[in-house]
Short mmCIF file of C-alpha atoms in Angstrom, two decimals:
data_model
loop_
_atom_site.label_atom_id
_atom_site.label_comp_id
_atom_site.label_asym_id
_atom_site.label_seq_id
_atom_site.Cartn_x
_atom_site.Cartn_y
_atom_site.Cartn_z
CA MET Q 14 0.00 0.00 0.00
CA SER Q 15 1.40 3.41 -0.90
CA GLY Q 16 2.32 5.83 1.86
CA GLY Q 17 -0.20 8.41 0.65
CA ARG Q 18 -3.07 5.93 0.65
CA ALA Q 19 -2.13 4.65 4.10
CA TRP Q 20 -1.99 8.24 5.37
CA ARG Q 21 -5.44 9.02 3.99
CA ARG Q 22 -6.89 5.91 5.58
CA LEU Q 23 -5.31 6.79 8.91
CA ASN Q 24 -6.75 10.30 8.68
CA LEU Q 25 -10.22 8.98 7.91
CA ALA Q 26 -10.06 6.42 10.71
CA ALA Q 27 -8.84 9.02 13.22
CA LEU Q 28 -11.52 11.51 12.16
CA ALA Q 29 -14.19 8.82 12.53
CA VAL Q 30 -12.88 8.04 16.01
CA VAL Q 31 -12.87 11.73 16.94
CA LEU Q 32 -16.43 12.19 15.68
CA LEU Q 33 -17.63 9.15 17.58
CA GLY Q 34 -15.90 10.32 20.74
CA ILE Q 35 -17.20 13.89 20.48
CA VAL Q 36 -20.77 12.72 19.92
CA GLY Q 37 -20.50 10.40 22.90
CA CYS Q 38 -19.01 13.13 25.11
CA ALA Q 39 -21.65 15.64 24.03
CA ILE Q 40 -24.46 13.22 24.87
CA GLY Q 41 -22.79 12.29 28.13
CA ALA Q 42 -22.21 15.90 29.14
CA ALA Q 43 -25.85 16.73 28.42
CA VAL Q 44 -27.12 13.78 30.44
CA ASP Q 45 -24.49 13.72 33.20
CA ALA Q 46 -22.15 16.71 33.29
CA ALA Q 47 -20.34 15.54 36.42
CA GLY Q 48 -19.75 12.14 34.83
CA PHE Q 49 -18.22 13.84 31.79
CA PHE Q 50 -15.73 15.81 33.92
CA ARG Q 51 -14.62 12.61 35.67
CA ALA Q 52 -14.31 10.68 32.41
CA TRP Q 53 -12.30 13.49 30.83
CA LEU Q 54 -9.94 13.65 33.82
CA CYS Q 55 -9.17 9.95 33.31
CA THR Q 56 -8.46 10.33 29.60
CA TYR Q 57 -6.38 13.45 30.22
CA LEU Q 58 -4.24 11.55 32.71
CA LEU Q 59 -3.84 8.73 30.18
CA TRP Q 60 -2.77 10.66 27.07
CA LEU Q 61 -0.49 13.03 28.98
CA GLY Q 62 1.92 10.12 29.33
CA LEU Q 63 2.85 10.22 25.63
CA PRO Q 64 4.65 13.59 25.49
CA LEU Q 65 5.94 13.36 29.06
CA ALA Q 66 7.64 10.06 28.27
CA GLY Q 67 9.08 11.50 25.06
CA VAL Q 68 10.64 14.46 26.86
CA THR Q 69 11.92 12.28 29.72
CA LEU Q 70 13.60 9.76 27.45
CA VAL Q 71 15.32 12.43 25.35
CA LEU Q 72 16.64 14.21 28.47
CA VAL Q 73 17.81 10.91 29.97
CA HIS Q 74 19.61 10.08 26.72
CA ASP Q 75 21.35 13.46 26.87
CA LEU Q 76 23.00 12.30 30.08
CA SER Q 77 23.49 8.60 29.39
CA GLY Q 78 23.79 8.19 25.62
CA GLY Q 79 22.83 5.02 23.78
CA SER Q 80 22.73 3.91 20.15
CA TRP Q 81 19.01 3.05 20.45
CA MET Q 82 18.19 6.73 20.02
CA ALA Q 83 18.92 6.45 16.28
CA THR Q 84 15.73 4.41 15.94
CA ALA Q 85 13.71 6.02 18.72
CA ARG Q 86 14.38 9.69 17.93
CA PRO Q 87 11.82 10.17 15.12
CA VAL Q 88 9.06 8.59 17.20
CA LEU Q 89 10.06 10.43 20.36
CA GLY Q 90 10.05 13.69 18.41
CA ALA Q 91 6.52 13.01 17.20
CA ALA Q 92 5.46 12.21 20.77
CA ILE Q 93 6.94 15.47 22.04
CA VAL Q 94 5.08 17.47 19.38
CA THR Q 95 1.81 16.44 21.06
CA MET Q 96 2.74 18.23 24.30
CA PRO Q 97 0.70 21.45 23.70
CA LEU Q 98 -2.47 19.49 22.94
CA ALA Q 99 -1.92 17.00 25.77
CA THR Q 100 -1.28 19.65 28.42
CA LEU Q 101 -4.13 21.97 27.42
CA ALA Q 102 -6.53 19.01 27.25
CA GLY Q 103 -6.95 19.27 31.00
CA ILE Q 104 -9.09 22.39 30.61
CA PRO Q 105 -12.39 20.55 29.84
CA ALA Q 106 -11.97 18.54 33.05
CA PHE Q 107 -10.87 21.38 35.31
CA VAL Q 108 -13.75 23.58 34.21
CA GLY Q 109 -15.80 21.24 36.39
CA LEU Q 110 -13.54 21.53 39.42
CA HIS Q 111 -16.47 21.45 41.83
CA ALA Q 112 -17.70 18.18 40.37
CA LEU Q 113 -14.31 16.55 40.87
CA TYR Q 114 -12.83 17.71 44.16
CA SER Q 115 -14.62 17.82 47.49
CA TRP Q 116 -12.26 20.48 48.84
CA THR Q 117 -13.87 23.02 46.48
CA HIS Q 118 -17.17 22.88 48.35
CA PRO Q 119 -18.03 25.62 50.86
CA ALA Q 120 -16.57 25.21 54.33
CA PRO Q 121 -14.27 22.28 53.48
CA ASN Q 122 -13.12 21.99 57.10
CA LEU Q 123 -9.64 20.98 56.01
CA GLY Q 124 -6.35 22.00 57.54
CA ASN Q 125 -4.54 22.36 54.20
CA VAL Q 126 -6.79 24.91 52.49
CA PHE Q 127 -3.70 27.03 51.92
CA TYR Q 128 -2.78 24.48 49.22
CA LEU Q 129 -6.13 22.98 48.24
CA ASN Q 130 -7.95 25.96 46.81
CA ALA Q 131 -9.15 26.76 43.32
CA THR Q 132 -6.80 29.71 42.78
CA GLY Q 133 -3.73 27.71 43.74
CA PHE Q 134 -4.92 24.73 41.69
CA TYR Q 135 -5.32 26.76 38.49
CA LEU Q 136 -2.05 28.61 39.07
CA ARG Q 137 -0.13 25.37 39.46
CA TYR Q 138 -1.83 23.92 36.39
CA ALA Q 139 -0.69 26.94 34.36
CA ILE Q 140 2.86 26.46 35.68
CA TYR Q 141 2.84 22.79 34.64
CA VAL Q 142 1.62 23.68 31.14
CA VAL Q 143 4.27 26.37 30.61
CA LEU Q 144 7.10 24.34 32.15
CA TRP Q 145 6.34 21.11 30.29
CA ASN Q 146 6.02 22.90 26.96
CA LEU Q 147 9.34 24.69 27.53
CA LEU Q 148 10.99 21.36 28.30
CA ALA Q 149 9.36 19.90 25.19
CA ALA Q 150 10.78 22.73 23.07
CA PHE Q 151 14.23 22.12 24.56
CA ALA Q 152 13.99 18.37 23.93
CA LEU Q 153 12.77 18.98 20.38
CA TRP Q 154 15.04 21.76 19.14
CA ALA Q 155 18.27 21.76 21.16
CA PRO Q 156 21.25 20.70 19.00
CA ARG Q 157 21.71 16.93 18.94
CA GLY Q 158 22.97 14.40 16.41
CA GLU Q 159 21.11 11.42 15.00
CA ALA Q 160 21.99 9.14 17.93
CA ALA Q 161 24.22 11.52 19.89
CA PRO Q 162 23.14 13.26 23.08
CA ILE Q 163 23.27 17.00 23.59
CA PRO Q 164 26.74 18.64 23.65
CA PRO Q 165 28.47 18.28 27.07
CA SER Q 166 28.43 22.06 27.54
CA LEU Q 167 24.60 21.94 27.55
CA SER Q 168 24.07 18.62 29.32
CA TRP Q 169 23.53 20.37 32.65
CA LEU Q 170 20.33 21.82 31.18
CA SER Q 171 19.02 18.30 30.59
CA GLY Q 172 19.84 17.40 34.20
CA VAL Q 173 18.00 20.46 35.50
CA GLY Q 174 15.13 19.69 33.17
CA LEU Q 175 14.79 16.16 34.56
CA VAL Q 176 14.73 17.49 38.13
CA LEU Q 177 12.05 20.04 37.24
CA LEU Q 178 10.06 17.39 35.41
CA ALA Q 179 10.22 15.01 38.38
CA PHE Q 180 9.07 17.62 40.90
CA SER Q 181 6.36 19.07 38.68
CA THR Q 182 4.84 15.69 37.78
CA GLY Q 183 4.92 14.80 41.47
CA PHE Q 184 2.95 17.90 42.42
CA ALA Q 185 0.59 17.35 39.47
CA SER Q 186 -0.22 13.87 40.75
CA ILE Q 187 -1.01 15.35 44.15
CA ASP Q 188 -3.24 18.03 42.64
CA TRP Q 189 -5.11 15.87 40.15
CA ILE Q 190 -5.31 12.44 41.79
CA MET Q 191 -4.42 12.43 45.47
CA SER Q 192 -6.55 15.47 46.29
CA LEU Q 193 -9.64 13.59 45.10
CA GLU Q 194 -9.57 12.29 48.69
CA PRO Q 195 -8.15 15.19 50.75
CA ALA Q 196 -7.76 13.05 53.88
CA PHE Q 197 -5.53 10.54 52.08
CA TRP Q 198 -1.79 11.03 51.85
CA SER Q 199 0.92 8.87 50.32
CA SER Q 200 4.50 9.90 49.62
CA ILE Q 201 4.76 7.04 47.09
CA LEU Q 202 1.73 7.84 44.93
CA SER Q 203 3.68 10.47 42.99
CA TYR Q 204 6.28 7.86 42.03
CA SER Q 205 3.55 5.47 40.95
CA VAL Q 206 1.76 8.04 38.80
CA GLY Q 207 5.01 9.26 37.25
CA ALA Q 208 6.07 5.70 36.44
CA GLY Q 209 2.63 5.07 34.94
CA TRP Q 210 2.93 8.13 32.69
CA PHE Q 211 6.39 7.13 31.48
CA ASN Q 212 5.32 3.52 31.02
CA THR Q 213 2.28 4.56 28.97
CA GLY Q 214 4.21 6.86 26.68
CA LEU Q 215 7.10 4.45 26.18
CA ALA Q 216 4.66 1.64 25.34
CA LEU Q 217 3.05 3.83 22.65
CA VAL Q 218 6.45 4.87 21.27
CA LEU Q 219 7.74 1.30 21.21
CA LEU Q 220 4.52 0.12 19.56
CA VAL Q 221 5.19 2.50 16.67
CA VAL Q 222 8.84 1.42 16.50
CA ALA Q 223 7.77 -2.23 16.36
CA VAL Q 224 5.17 -1.87 13.61
CA SER Q 225 6.47 1.03 11.51
CA ALA Q 226 9.36 -0.69 9.72
CA PRO Q 227 11.08 -4.09 9.63
CA ALA Q 228 13.19 -4.65 12.74
CA VAL Q 229 16.38 -6.02 11.21
CA GLY Q 230 20.02 -5.74 12.15
CA GLU Q 231 20.82 -2.71 14.28
CA ARG Q 232 17.20 -1.61 14.33
CA ARG Q 233 16.23 -4.89 15.99
CA ASP Q 234 18.91 -4.30 18.64
CA HIS Q 235 17.52 -0.83 19.27
CA MET Q 236 14.00 -2.23 19.66
CA ALA Q 237 15.34 -4.76 22.17
CA ASP Q 238 17.04 -1.96 24.15
CA LEU Q 239 13.79 0.02 24.29
CA ALA Q 240 11.90 -3.12 25.33
CA ALA Q 241 14.41 -3.58 28.16
CA ILE Q 242 13.75 -0.01 29.32
CA LEU Q 243 10.01 -0.70 29.14
CA LEU Q 244 10.44 -3.82 31.27
CA ALA Q 245 12.45 -1.89 33.85
CA THR Q 246 9.81 0.83 34.15
CA THR Q 247 7.07 -1.81 34.38
CA ILE Q 248 8.86 -3.49 37.29
CA PHE Q 249 9.41 -0.12 38.99
CA TRP Q 250 5.72 0.77 38.64
CA ALA Q 251 4.68 -2.56 40.18
CA TYR Q 252 7.22 -2.15 42.99
CA VAL Q 253 6.05 1.31 44.09
CA GLU Q 254 2.39 0.27 43.80
CA PHE Q 255 3.00 -2.73 46.05
CA MET Q 256 5.06 -0.72 48.54
CA GLN Q 257 2.27 1.84 48.87
CA PHE Q 258 -0.26 -0.94 49.53
CA LEU Q 259 2.07 -2.62 52.03
CA ILE Q 260 2.70 0.59 53.98
CA VAL Q 261 -1.00 1.49 54.11
CA TRP Q 262 -1.92 -2.06 55.17
CA GLU Q 263 0.72 -2.11 57.94
CA GLU Q 264 -0.19 1.34 59.29
CA ASN Q 265 -3.93 0.54 59.23
CA LEU Q 266 -4.90 4.20 59.63
CA LYS Q 267 -8.53 5.19 59.23
CA SER Q 268 -7.47 8.11 57.02
CA GLU Q 269 -5.76 5.76 54.53
CA ILE Q 270 -7.49 2.38 54.58
CA PRO Q 271 -10.77 3.65 53.00
CA TRP Q 272 -8.81 4.68 49.90
CA TYR Q 273 -8.04 1.03 49.18
CA LEU Q 274 -11.36 -0.32 50.40
CA LEU Q 275 -13.11 1.69 47.69
CA ARG Q 276 -10.78 0.26 45.06
CA ILE Q 277 -11.01 -3.43 45.91
CA ALA Q 278 -14.80 -3.56 45.88
CA GLY Q 279 -17.20 -4.27 43.03
CA ILE Q 280 -16.14 -3.58 39.48
CA TRP Q 281 -12.99 -1.78 40.62
CA LYS Q 282 -11.48 -5.09 41.69
CA ALA Q 283 -11.74 -6.19 38.06
CA ALA Q 284 -10.07 -2.94 36.95
CA LEU Q 285 -7.25 -3.67 39.38
CA TYR Q 286 -6.79 -7.16 37.96
CA VAL Q 287 -6.64 -5.76 34.41
CA SER Q 288 -4.16 -3.09 35.47
CA VAL Q 289 -1.84 -5.55 37.21
CA GLY Q 290 -2.31 -8.40 34.75
CA PHE Q 291 -1.86 -6.42 31.56
CA GLY Q 292 0.33 -3.68 33.00
CA PHE Q 293 2.80 -5.87 34.89
CA ALA Q 294 2.35 -9.66 34.84
CA ALA Q 295 2.15 -10.14 31.06
CA PRO Q 296 5.01 -7.71 30.23
CA PHE Q 297 7.20 -9.19 32.98
CA PHE Q 298 6.86 -12.84 32.02
CA VAL Q 299 7.21 -12.12 28.29
CA LEU Q 300 9.93 -9.44 28.18
CA ILE Q 301 12.07 -11.11 30.84
CA TRP Q 302 12.87 -13.64 28.09
CA ARG Q 303 15.61 -12.08 25.94
CA PRO Q 304 14.46 -13.36 22.50
CA SER Q 305 11.00 -11.84 23.03
CA LYS Q 306 12.51 -8.34 23.08
CA ARG Q 307 13.62 -8.90 19.50
CA SER Q 308 10.24 -10.08 18.22
CA ARG Q 309 8.16 -7.33 16.61
CA ALA Q 310 4.92 -9.24 17.15
CA LEU Q 311 5.55 -9.94 20.85
CA VAL Q 312 6.79 -6.43 21.58
CA ALA Q 313 3.81 -4.84 19.82
CA THR Q 314 1.37 -7.14 21.64
CA ILE Q 315 2.88 -6.34 25.03
CA CYS Q 316 2.76 -2.59 24.28
CA VAL Q 317 -0.96 -2.83 23.50
CA LEU Q 318 -1.59 -4.79 26.70
CA ILE Q 319 0.31 -2.21 28.75
CA VAL Q 320 -1.78 0.64 27.31
CA VAL Q 321 -4.99 -1.27 28.12
CA GLY Q 322 -3.65 -1.83 31.63
CA ARG Q 323 -2.91 1.87 32.03
CA VAL Q 324 -6.45 2.76 30.93
CA ALA Q 325 -7.79 0.50 33.67
CA GLU Q 326 -5.32 2.02 36.12
CA LYS Q 327 -6.51 5.58 35.46
CA TRP Q 328 -10.13 4.52 35.97
CA TRP Q 329 -9.10 2.67 39.15
CA LEU Q 330 -7.31 5.73 40.52
CA VAL Q 331 -10.04 8.29 39.81
CA LEU Q 332 -13.53 6.87 39.51
CA PRO Q 333 -13.99 4.91 42.78
CA GLU Q 334 -14.00 8.22 44.66
CA PHE Q 335 -17.45 8.98 43.30
CA VAL Q 336 -20.69 7.27 44.20
CA HIS Q 337 -21.85 7.85 40.64
CA ALA Q 338 -18.90 7.79 38.24
CA GLY Q 339 -20.93 7.97 35.02
CA PRO Q 340 -21.59 5.29 32.40
CA PHE Q 341 -18.73 3.22 31.03
CA TRP Q 342 -19.42 4.29 27.44
CA LEU Q 343 -18.76 7.91 28.46
CA ASP Q 344 -15.30 6.95 29.75
CA ALA Q 345 -14.60 5.19 26.45
CA ALA Q 346 -15.94 8.14 24.43
CA ALA Q 347 -13.62 10.52 26.25
CA ILE Q 348 -10.61 8.36 25.38
CA LEU Q 349 -11.62 8.43 21.70
CA ALA Q 350 -12.38 12.16 21.66
CA LEU Q 351 -8.90 13.08 22.87
CA GLY Q 352 -7.11 10.06 21.42
CA GLY Q 353 -8.14 10.88 17.85
CA PRO Q 354 -6.49 14.33 17.74
CA MET Q 355 -3.46 12.98 19.62
CA VAL Q 356 -2.99 10.21 17.04
CA LEU Q 357 -3.48 12.64 14.13
CA LEU Q 358 -0.92 15.05 15.54
CA PHE Q 359 1.51 12.25 16.33
CA ALA Q 360 1.15 10.67 12.88
CA GLY Q 361 1.39 14.06 11.18
CA ALA Q 362 4.66 14.78 12.99
CA MET Q 363 5.99 11.40 11.86
CA ARG Q 364 4.94 11.99 8.24
CA TYR Q 365 6.05 15.60 8.00
CA GLY Q 366 9.02 15.20 10.32
CA PRO Q 367 11.45 17.45 8.44
CA ARG Q 368 9.28 20.40 9.46
CA PHE Q 369 9.81 19.56 13.13
CA SER Q 370 13.59 19.26 13.26
CA LEU Q 371 14.68 17.43 16.40
CA GLY Q 372 18.12 18.78 17.10
CA GLY Q 373 18.69 19.49 13.45
CA TRP Q 374 17.92 15.90 12.39
CA PRO Q 375 14.74 15.27 10.34
CA MET Q 376 12.28 13.21 12.34
CA GLY Q 377 11.18 11.35 9.25
CA LYS Q 378 14.64 10.06 8.46
CA ALA Q 379 14.43 6.73 10.27
CA ALA Q 380 11.06 5.98 8.76
CA ASP Q 381 12.48 6.61 5.28
CA HIS Q 382 15.15 4.03 5.94
CA GLY Q 383 12.54 1.38 6.70
#
């Protein structure tokens, strides 16, 4: 199939998905506005992982190096291009702040109102948007070679950028997820959410690497290296999730236990099983075997399973806090409504890569070599 025909079909498919998602969201918002805000928060938290992972991996490579970047750079560049859309996509959810967060109600009777207030929430959100887009611009346009990291004289900027990214994503997870239950506190949740974002984005990037062009020779080695990184982040995510559960279970505090009780009851237990099964167990037992990291079919399958697991994880983190979380089809419609534009922007950056020079190297170059 010619590239132009494949591109047109992708455009049509993405537009159909967007239309379906928008119609579903519009109906859902008309019937259940609060349910729409909750569904959109979940999909916002999901798709944000794509550009955040792209920026993180480029900055890490600036400090560590690695030949795998020659294959990953075009896809990472396309992922980073989605940052403006992904960050601003939080607006439809945060318009309904009162439907999401109990601390916005009159007389919240909380001791931390100096932090949990609407003004501070919106101000921090604006800071995250500006900071993450600045880091995206740095990761996209700072001078780098095809597989070479940034020049040593500028590497300190990548180190500072990683520190800022770590702290800002940590505070974002507190604002957007932990504050859904103001009485709950966990110093580990930020690590878990950050690992989930990186794991989601890397799975999507690696999925494109696995299916976009034949993995032969050096390219197959690069795919195996990326799969090893994906396995490491999957193990880290599972570790911090388990440690949080273990600490909460051992402490047995009435301010913390209800957070888990809500999430191991009813349908949310099934969401937990999907999250752990697809997001950890399957990737661990498949990718721990070295030959599987070099198989395009296995790597692509595991990436899809991880993304499905992360969808379940976002629902598991957010929706149990509400007695009425909205219909399931509304959650799915929200994923399609934002996912369609994200895919179109990502694919467009891959196709027209030379217009988005990543460190002076055309993003479409690796794809042309396939």
